[in-house]
CSV table of C-alpha atoms in Angstrom, one decimal:
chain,number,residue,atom,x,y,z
C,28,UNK,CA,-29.3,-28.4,-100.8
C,29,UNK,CA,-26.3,-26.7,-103.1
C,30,UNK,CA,-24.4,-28.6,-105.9
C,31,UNK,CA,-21.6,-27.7,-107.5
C,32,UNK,CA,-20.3,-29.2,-110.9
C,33,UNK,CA,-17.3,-28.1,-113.5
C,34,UNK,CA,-18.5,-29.7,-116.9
C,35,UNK,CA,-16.6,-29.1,-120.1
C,36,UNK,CA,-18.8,-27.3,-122.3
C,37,UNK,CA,-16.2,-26.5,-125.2
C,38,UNK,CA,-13.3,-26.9,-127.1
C,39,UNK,CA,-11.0,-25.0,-130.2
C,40,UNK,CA,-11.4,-28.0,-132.3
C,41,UNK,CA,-15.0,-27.3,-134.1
C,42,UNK,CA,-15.6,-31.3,-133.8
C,43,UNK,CA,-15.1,-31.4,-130.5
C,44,UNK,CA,-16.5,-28.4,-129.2
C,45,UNK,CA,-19.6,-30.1,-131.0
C,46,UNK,CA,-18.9,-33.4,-128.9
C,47,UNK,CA,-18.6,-31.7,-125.5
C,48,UNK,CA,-21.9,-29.3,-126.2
C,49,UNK,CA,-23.6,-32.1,-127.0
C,50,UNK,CA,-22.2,-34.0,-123.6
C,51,UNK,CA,-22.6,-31.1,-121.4
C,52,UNK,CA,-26.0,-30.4,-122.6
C,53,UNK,CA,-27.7,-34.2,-121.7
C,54,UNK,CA,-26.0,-34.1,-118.5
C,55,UNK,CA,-27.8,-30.8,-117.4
C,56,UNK,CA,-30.7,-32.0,-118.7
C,57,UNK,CA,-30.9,-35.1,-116.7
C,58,UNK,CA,-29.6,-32.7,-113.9
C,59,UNK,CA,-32.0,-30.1,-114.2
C,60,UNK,CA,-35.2,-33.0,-113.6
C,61,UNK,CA,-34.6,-32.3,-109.6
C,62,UNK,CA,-32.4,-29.2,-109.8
C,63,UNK,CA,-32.6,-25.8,-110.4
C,64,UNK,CA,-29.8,-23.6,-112.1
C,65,UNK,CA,-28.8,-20.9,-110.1
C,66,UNK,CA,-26.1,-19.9,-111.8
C,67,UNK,CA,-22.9,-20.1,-113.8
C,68,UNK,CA,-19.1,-18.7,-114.4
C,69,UNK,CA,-16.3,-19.5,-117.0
C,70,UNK,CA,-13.4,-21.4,-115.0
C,71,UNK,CA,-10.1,-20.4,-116.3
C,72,UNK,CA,-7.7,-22.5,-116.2
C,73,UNK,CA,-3.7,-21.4,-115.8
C,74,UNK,CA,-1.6,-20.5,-119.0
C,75,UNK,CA,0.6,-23.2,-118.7
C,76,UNK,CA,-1.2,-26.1,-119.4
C,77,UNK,CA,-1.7,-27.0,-123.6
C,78,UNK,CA,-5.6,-28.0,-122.6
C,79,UNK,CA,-7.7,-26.3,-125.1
C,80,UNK,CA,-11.0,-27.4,-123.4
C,81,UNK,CA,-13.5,-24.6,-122.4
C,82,UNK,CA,-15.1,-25.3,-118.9
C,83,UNK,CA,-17.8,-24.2,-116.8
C,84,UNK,CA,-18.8,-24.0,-113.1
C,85,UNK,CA,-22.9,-24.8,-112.7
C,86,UNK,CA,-24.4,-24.0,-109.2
C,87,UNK,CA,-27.2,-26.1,-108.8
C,88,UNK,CA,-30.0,-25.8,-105.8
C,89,UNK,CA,-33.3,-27.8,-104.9
């Protein structure tokens, strides 16, 4: 089985980039109890939008 999720792991605020670390980060580890990482990318978003949020692709397998 293959699982694919796009979780925000950062921001250019500093208290938010702590806030979405901090999010990203439990919901991996209650991910990663039946799931194995196999790997991850940066997602880039376009250049048009004024979202400063950092995200991440995670490929997940059992």
């Amino acid at each position: 089985m293959k699982k694919k999720i796009m979780l925000i792991v950062g921001s250019t605020s500093w208290w938010k980039n702590l806030k979405y670390r901090k999010e990203a980060a439990t919901k991996l580890k209650n991910l990663r109890k039946g799931w194995k990482l196999k790997k991850k990318e940066f997602y880039k978003p376009s250049k048009d939008t004024i979202d400063t949020k950092i995200y991440k692709k995670y490929y997940l397998y059992k």
